[in-house]
mmCIF file of N, CA and C in Angstrom:
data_model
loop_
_atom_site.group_PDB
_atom_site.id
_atom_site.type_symbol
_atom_site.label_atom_id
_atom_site.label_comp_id
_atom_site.label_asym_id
_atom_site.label_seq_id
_atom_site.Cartn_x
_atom_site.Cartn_y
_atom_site.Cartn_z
ATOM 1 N N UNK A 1 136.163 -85.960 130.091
ATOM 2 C CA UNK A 1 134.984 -86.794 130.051
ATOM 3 C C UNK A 1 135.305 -88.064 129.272
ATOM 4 N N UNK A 2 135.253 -89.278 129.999
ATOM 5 C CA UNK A 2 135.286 -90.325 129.009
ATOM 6 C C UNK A 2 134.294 -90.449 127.734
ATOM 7 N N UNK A 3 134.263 -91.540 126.902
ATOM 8 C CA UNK A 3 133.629 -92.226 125.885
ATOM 9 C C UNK A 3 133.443 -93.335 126.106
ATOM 10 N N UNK A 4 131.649 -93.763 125.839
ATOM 11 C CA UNK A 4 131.134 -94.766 126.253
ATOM 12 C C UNK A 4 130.346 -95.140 125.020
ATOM 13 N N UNK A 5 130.468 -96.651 124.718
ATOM 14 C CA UNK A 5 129.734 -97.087 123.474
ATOM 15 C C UNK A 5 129.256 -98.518 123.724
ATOM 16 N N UNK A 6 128.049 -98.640 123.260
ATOM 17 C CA UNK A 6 127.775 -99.745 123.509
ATOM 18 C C UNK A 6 126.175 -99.898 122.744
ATOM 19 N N UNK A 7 126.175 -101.561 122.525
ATOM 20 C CA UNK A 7 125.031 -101.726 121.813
ATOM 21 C C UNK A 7 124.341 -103.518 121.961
ATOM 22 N N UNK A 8 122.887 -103.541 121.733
ATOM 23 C CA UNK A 8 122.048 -104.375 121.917
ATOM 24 C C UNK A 8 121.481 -105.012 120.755
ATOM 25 N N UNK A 9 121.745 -106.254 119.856
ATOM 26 C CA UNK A 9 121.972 -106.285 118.707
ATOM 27 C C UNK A 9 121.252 -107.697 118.843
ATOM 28 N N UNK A 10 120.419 -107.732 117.745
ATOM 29 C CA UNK A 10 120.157 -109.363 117.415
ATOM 30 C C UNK A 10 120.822 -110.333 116.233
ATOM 31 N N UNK A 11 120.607 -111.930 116.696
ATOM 32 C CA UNK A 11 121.670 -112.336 116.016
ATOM 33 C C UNK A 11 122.108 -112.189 114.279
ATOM 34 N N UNK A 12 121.488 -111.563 113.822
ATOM 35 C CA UNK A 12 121.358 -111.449 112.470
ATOM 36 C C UNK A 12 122.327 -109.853 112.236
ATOM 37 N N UNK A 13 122.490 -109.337 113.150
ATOM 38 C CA UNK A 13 123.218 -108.217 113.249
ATOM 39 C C UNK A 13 124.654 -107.897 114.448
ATOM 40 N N UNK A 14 125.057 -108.951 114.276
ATOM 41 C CA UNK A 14 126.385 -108.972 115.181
ATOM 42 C C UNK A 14 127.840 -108.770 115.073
ATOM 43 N N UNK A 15 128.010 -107.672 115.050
ATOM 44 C CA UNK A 15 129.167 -107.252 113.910
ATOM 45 C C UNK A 15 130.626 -107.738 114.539
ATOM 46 N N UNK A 16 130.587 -108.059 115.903
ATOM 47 C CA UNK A 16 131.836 -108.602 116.506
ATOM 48 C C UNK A 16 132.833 -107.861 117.514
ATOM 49 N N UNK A 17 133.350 -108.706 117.531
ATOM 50 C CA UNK A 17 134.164 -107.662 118.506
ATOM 51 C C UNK A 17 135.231 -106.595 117.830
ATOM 52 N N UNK A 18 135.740 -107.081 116.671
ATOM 53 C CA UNK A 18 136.509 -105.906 116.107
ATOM 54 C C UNK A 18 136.421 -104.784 115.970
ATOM 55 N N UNK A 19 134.740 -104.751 115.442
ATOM 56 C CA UNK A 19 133.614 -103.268 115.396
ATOM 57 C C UNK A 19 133.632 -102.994 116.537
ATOM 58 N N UNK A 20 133.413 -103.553 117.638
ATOM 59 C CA UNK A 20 133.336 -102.919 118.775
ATOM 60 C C UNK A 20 134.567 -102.197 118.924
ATOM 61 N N UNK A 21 135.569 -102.950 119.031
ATOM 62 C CA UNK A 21 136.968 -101.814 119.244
ATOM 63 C C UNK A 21 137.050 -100.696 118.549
ATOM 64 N N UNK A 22 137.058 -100.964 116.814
ATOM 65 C CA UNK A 22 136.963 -99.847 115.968
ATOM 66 C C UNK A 22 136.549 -98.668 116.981
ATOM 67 N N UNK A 23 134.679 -99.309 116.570
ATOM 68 C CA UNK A 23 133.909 -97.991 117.417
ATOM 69 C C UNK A 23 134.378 -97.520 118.479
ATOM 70 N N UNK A 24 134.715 -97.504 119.473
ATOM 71 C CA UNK A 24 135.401 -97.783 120.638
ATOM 72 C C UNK A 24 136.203 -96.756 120.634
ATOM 73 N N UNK A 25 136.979 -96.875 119.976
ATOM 74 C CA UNK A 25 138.515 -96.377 119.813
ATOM 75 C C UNK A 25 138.120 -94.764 118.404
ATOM 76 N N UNK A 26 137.132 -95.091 118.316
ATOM 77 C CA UNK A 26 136.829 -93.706 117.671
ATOM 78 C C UNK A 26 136.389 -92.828 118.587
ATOM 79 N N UNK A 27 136.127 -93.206 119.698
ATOM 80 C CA UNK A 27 136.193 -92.151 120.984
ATOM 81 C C UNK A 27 137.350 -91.800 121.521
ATOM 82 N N UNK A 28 138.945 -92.188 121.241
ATOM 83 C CA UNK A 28 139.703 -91.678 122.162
ATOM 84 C C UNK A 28 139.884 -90.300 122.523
ATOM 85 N N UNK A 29 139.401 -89.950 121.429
ATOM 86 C CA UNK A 29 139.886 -87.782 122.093
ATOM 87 C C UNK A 29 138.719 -87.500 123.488
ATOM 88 N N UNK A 30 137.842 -88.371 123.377
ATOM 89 C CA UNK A 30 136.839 -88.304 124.502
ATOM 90 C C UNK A 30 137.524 -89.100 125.912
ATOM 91 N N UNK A 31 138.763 -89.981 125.573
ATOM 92 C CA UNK A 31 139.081 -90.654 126.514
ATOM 93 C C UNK A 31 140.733 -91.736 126.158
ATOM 94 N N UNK A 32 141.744 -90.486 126.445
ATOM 95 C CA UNK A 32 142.796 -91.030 125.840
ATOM 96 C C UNK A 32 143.596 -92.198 126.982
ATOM 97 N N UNK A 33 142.998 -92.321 127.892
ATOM 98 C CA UNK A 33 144.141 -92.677 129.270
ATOM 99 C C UNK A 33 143.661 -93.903 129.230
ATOM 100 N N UNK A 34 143.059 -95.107 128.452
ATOM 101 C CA UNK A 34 142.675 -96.107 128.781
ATOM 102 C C UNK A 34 141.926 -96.417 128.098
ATOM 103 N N UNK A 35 141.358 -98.121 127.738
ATOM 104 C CA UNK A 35 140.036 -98.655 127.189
ATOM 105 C C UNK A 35 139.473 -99.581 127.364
ATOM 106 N N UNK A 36 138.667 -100.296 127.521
ATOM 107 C CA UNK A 36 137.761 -101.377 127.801
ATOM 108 C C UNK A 36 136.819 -101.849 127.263
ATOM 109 N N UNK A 37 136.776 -103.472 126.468
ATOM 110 C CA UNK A 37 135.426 -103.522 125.962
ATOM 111 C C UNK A 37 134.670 -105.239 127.070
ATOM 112 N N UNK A 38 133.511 -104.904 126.723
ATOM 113 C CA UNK A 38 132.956 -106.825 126.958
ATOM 114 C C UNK A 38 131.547 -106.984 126.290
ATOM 115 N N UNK A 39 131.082 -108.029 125.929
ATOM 116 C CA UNK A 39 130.494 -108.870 125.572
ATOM 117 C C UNK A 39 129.761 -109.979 125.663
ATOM 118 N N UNK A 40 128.668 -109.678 125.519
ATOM 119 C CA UNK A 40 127.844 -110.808 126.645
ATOM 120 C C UNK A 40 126.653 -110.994 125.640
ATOM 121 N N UNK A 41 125.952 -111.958 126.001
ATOM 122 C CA UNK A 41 124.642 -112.361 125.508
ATOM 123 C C UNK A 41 123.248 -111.890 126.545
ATOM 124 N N UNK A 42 121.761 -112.050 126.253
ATOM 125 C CA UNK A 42 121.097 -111.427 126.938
ATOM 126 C C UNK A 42 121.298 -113.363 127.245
ATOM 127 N N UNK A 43 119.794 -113.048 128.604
ATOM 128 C CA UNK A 43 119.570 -114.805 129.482
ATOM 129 C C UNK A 43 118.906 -115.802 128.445
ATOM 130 N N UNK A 44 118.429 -114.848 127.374
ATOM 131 C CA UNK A 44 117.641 -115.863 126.579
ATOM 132 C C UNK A 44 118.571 -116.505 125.368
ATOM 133 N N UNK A 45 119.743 -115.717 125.340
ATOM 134 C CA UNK A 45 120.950 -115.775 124.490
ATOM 135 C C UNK A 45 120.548 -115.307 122.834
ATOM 136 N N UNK A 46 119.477 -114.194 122.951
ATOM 137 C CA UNK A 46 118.681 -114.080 121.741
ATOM 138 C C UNK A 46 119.193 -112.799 121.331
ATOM 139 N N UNK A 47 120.156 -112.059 122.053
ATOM 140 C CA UNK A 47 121.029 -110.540 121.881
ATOM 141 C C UNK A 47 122.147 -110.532 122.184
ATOM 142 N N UNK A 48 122.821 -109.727 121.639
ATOM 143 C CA UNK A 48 123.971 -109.787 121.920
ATOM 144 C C UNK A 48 124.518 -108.195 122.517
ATOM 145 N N UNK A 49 125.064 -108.137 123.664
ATOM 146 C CA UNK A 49 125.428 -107.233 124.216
ATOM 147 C C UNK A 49 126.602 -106.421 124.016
ATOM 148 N N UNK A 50 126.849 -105.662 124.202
ATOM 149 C CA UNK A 50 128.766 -104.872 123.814
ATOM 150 C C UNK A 50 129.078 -103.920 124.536
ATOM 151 N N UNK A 51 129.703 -103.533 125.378
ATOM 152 C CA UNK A 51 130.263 -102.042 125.998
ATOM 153 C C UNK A 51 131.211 -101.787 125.368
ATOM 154 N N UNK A 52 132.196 -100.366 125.301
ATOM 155 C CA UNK A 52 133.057 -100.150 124.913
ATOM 156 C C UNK A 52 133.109 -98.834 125.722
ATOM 157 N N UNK A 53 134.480 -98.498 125.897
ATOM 158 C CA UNK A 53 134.946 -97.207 127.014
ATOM 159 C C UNK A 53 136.224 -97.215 126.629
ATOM 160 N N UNK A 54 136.100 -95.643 126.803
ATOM 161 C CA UNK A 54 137.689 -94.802 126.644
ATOM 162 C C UNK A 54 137.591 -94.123 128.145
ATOM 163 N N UNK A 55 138.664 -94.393 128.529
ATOM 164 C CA UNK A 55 138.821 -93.840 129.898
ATOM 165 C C UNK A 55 139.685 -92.212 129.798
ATOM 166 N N UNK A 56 139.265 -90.774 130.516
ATOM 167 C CA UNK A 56 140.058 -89.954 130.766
ATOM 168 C C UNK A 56 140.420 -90.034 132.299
ATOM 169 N N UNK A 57 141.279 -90.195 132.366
ATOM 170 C CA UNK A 57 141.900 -90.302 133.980
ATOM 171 C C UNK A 57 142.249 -89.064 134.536
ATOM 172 N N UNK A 58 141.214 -88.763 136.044
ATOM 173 C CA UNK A 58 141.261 -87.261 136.782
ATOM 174 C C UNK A 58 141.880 -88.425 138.544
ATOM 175 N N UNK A 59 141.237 -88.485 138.632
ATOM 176 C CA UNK A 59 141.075 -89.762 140.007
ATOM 177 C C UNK A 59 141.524 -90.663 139.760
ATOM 178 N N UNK A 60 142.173 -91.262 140.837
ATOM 179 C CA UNK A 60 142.294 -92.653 140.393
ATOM 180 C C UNK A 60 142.937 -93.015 139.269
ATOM 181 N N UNK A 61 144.693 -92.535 139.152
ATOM 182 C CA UNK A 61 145.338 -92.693 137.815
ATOM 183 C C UNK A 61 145.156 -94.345 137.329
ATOM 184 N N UNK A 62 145.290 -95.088 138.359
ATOM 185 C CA UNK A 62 146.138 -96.846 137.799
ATOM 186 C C UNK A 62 145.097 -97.274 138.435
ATOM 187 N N UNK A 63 143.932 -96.568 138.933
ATOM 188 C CA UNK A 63 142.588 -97.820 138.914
ATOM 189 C C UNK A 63 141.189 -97.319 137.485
ATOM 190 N N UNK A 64 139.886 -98.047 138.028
ATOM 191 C CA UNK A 64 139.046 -97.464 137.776
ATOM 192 C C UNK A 64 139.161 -97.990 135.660
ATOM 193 N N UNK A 65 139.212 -99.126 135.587
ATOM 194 C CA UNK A 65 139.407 -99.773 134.354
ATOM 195 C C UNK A 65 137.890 -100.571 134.333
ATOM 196 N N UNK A 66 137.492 -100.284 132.925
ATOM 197 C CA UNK A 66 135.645 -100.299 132.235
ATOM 198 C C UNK A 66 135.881 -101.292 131.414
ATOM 199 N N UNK A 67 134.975 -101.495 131.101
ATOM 200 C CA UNK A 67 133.235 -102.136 131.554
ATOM 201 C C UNK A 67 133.798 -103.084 132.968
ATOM 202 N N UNK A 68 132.930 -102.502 133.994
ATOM 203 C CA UNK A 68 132.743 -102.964 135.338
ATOM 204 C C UNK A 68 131.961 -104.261 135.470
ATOM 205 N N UNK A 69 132.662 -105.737 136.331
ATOM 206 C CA UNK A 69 131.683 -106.715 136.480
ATOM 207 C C UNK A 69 131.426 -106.890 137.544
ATOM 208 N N UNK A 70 130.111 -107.347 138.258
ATOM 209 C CA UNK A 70 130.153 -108.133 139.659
ATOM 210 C C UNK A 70 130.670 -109.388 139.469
ATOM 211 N N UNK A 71 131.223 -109.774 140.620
ATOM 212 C CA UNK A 71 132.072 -111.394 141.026
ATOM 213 C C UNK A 71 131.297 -112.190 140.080
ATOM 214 N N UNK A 72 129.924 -112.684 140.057
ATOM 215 C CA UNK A 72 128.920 -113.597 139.747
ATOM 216 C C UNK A 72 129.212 -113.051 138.095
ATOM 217 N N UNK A 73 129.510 -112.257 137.207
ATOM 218 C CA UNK A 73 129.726 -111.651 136.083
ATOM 219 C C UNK A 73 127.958 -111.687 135.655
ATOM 220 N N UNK A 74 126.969 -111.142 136.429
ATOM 221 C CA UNK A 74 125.648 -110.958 136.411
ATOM 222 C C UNK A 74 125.682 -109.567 135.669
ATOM 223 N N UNK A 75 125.889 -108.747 135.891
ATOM 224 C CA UNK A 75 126.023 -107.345 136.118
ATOM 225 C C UNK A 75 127.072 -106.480 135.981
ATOM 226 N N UNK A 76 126.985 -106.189 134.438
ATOM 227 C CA UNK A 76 128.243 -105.375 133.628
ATOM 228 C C UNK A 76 127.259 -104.019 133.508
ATOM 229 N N UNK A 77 128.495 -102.749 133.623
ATOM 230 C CA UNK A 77 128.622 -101.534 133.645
ATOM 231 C C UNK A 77 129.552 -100.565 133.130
ATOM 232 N N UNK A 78 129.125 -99.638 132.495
ATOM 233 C CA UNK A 78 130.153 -98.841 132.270
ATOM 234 C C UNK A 78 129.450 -97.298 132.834
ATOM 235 N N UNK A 79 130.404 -96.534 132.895
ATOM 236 C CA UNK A 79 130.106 -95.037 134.514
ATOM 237 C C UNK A 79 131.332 -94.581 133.638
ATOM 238 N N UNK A 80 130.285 -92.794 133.665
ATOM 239 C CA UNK A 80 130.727 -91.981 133.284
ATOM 240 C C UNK A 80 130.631 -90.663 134.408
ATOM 241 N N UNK A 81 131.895 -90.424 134.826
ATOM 242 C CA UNK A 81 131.405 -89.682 135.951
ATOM 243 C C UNK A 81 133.375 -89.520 137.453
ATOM 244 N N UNK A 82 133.079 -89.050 138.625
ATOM 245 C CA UNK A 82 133.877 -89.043 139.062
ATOM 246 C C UNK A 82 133.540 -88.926 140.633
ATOM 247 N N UNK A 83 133.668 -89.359 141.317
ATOM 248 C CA UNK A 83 133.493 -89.089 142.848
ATOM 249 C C UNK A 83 134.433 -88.252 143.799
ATOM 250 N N UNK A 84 133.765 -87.244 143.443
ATOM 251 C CA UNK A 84 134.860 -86.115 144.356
ATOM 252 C C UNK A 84 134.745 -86.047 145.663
ATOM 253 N N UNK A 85 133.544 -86.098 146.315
ATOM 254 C CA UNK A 85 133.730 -86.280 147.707
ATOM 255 C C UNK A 85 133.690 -87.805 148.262
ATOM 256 N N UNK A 86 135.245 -88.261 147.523
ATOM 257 C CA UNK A 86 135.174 -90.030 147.868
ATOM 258 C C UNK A 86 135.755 -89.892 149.693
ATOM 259 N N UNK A 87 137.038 -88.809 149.481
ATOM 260 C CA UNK A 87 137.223 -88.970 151.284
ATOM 261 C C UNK A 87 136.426 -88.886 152.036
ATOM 262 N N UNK A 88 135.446 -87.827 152.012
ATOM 263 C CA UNK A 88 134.374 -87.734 152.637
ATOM 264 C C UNK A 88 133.868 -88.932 153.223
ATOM 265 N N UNK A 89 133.153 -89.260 152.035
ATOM 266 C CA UNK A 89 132.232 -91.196 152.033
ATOM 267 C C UNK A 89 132.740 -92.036 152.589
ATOM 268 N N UNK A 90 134.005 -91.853 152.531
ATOM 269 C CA UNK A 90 134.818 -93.534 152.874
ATOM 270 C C UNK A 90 134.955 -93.424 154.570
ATOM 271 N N UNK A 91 135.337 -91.888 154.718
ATOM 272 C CA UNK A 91 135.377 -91.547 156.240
ATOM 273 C C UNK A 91 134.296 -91.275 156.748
ATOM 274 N N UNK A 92 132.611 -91.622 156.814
ATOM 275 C CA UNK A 92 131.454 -91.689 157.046
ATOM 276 C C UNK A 92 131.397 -93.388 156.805
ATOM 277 N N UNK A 93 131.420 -94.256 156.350
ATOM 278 C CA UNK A 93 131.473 -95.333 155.998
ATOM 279 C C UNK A 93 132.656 -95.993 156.945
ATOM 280 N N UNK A 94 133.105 -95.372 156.858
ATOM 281 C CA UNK A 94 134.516 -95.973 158.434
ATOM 282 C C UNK A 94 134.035 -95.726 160.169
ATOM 283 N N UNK A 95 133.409 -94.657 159.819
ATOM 284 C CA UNK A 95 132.726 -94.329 161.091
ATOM 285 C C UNK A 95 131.519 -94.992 161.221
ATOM 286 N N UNK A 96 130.901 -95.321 160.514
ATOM 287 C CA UNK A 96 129.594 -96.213 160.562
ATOM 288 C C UNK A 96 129.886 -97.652 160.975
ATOM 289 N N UNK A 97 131.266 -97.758 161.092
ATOM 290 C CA UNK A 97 132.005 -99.361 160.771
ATOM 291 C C UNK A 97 130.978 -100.142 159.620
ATOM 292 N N UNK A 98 130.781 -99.806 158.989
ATOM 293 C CA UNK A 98 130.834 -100.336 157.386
ATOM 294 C C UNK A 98 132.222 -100.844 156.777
ATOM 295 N N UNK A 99 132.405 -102.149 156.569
ATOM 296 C CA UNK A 99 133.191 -103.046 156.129
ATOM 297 C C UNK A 99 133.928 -102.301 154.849
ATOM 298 N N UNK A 100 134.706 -102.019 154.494
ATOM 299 C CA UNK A 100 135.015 -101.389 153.364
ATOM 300 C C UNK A 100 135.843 -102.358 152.641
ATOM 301 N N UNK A 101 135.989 -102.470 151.254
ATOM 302 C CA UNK A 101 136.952 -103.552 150.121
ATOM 303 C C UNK A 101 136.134 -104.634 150.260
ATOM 304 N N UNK A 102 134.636 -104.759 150.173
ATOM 305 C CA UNK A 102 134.080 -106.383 150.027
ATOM 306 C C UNK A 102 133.325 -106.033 149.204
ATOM 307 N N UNK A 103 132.964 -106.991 148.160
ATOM 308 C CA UNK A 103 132.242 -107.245 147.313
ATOM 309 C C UNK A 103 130.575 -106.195 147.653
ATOM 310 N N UNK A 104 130.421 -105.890 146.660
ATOM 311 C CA UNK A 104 128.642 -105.182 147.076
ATOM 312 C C UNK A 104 128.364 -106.463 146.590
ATOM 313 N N UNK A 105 127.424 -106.854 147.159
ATOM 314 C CA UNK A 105 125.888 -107.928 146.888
ATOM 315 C C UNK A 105 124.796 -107.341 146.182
ATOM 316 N N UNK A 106 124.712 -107.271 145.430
ATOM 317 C CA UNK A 106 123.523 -106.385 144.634
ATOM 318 C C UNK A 106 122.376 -107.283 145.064
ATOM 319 N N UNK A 107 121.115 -106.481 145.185
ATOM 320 C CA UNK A 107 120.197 -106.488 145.370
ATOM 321 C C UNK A 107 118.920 -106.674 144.254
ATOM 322 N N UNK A 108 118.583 -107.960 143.601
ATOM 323 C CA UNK A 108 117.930 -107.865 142.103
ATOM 324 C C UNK A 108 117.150 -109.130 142.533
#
């Protein structure tokens, strides 16, 4: 199971990115195969955002690297979790001729 950390902070309480790693990295026994942090502001630029992830790698040895962005960097994520019936999907999604490797367009 990975380790996921992350926090929503106002400017008077922004401890940085170092803390973030620290913290971060105090999850590795939860997630030794990898790590990831990012950092963002909210739209009003009045918070400050942070992910942090320890990756355990089952799937997907050399992909599948956190906090996740869309193209537009709108929409950061971090996923805890694993998709076991990915052949399945992809071969329902091939048969549907559904375009596969393009960008999702999120819907917001």
């Amino acid at each position: 199971m990975c380790g996921i950390f992350g926090w929503l902070l106002p400017p008077d309480r922004q401890p940085g990115r170092d803390v973030l790693e620290s913290l971060t990295n105090r999850l590795a026994h939860r997630g030794p195969d990898g790590s990831g942090f990012w950092t963002g502001k909210t739209e009003n630029g009045r918070y400050e955002i942070a992910f942090g992830h320890r990756r355990l790698s089952i799937i997907d040895i050399e992909g599948g690297a956190q906090p996740m962005a869309s193209d537009d960097g709108k929409i950061v994520l971090v996923f805890n979790g694993e998709v076991y019936n990915y052949v399945e999907l992809r071969d329902e999604l091939k048969a549907s001729d559904t375009s596969l490797g393009r960008p999702v367009t999120p819907k917001y």
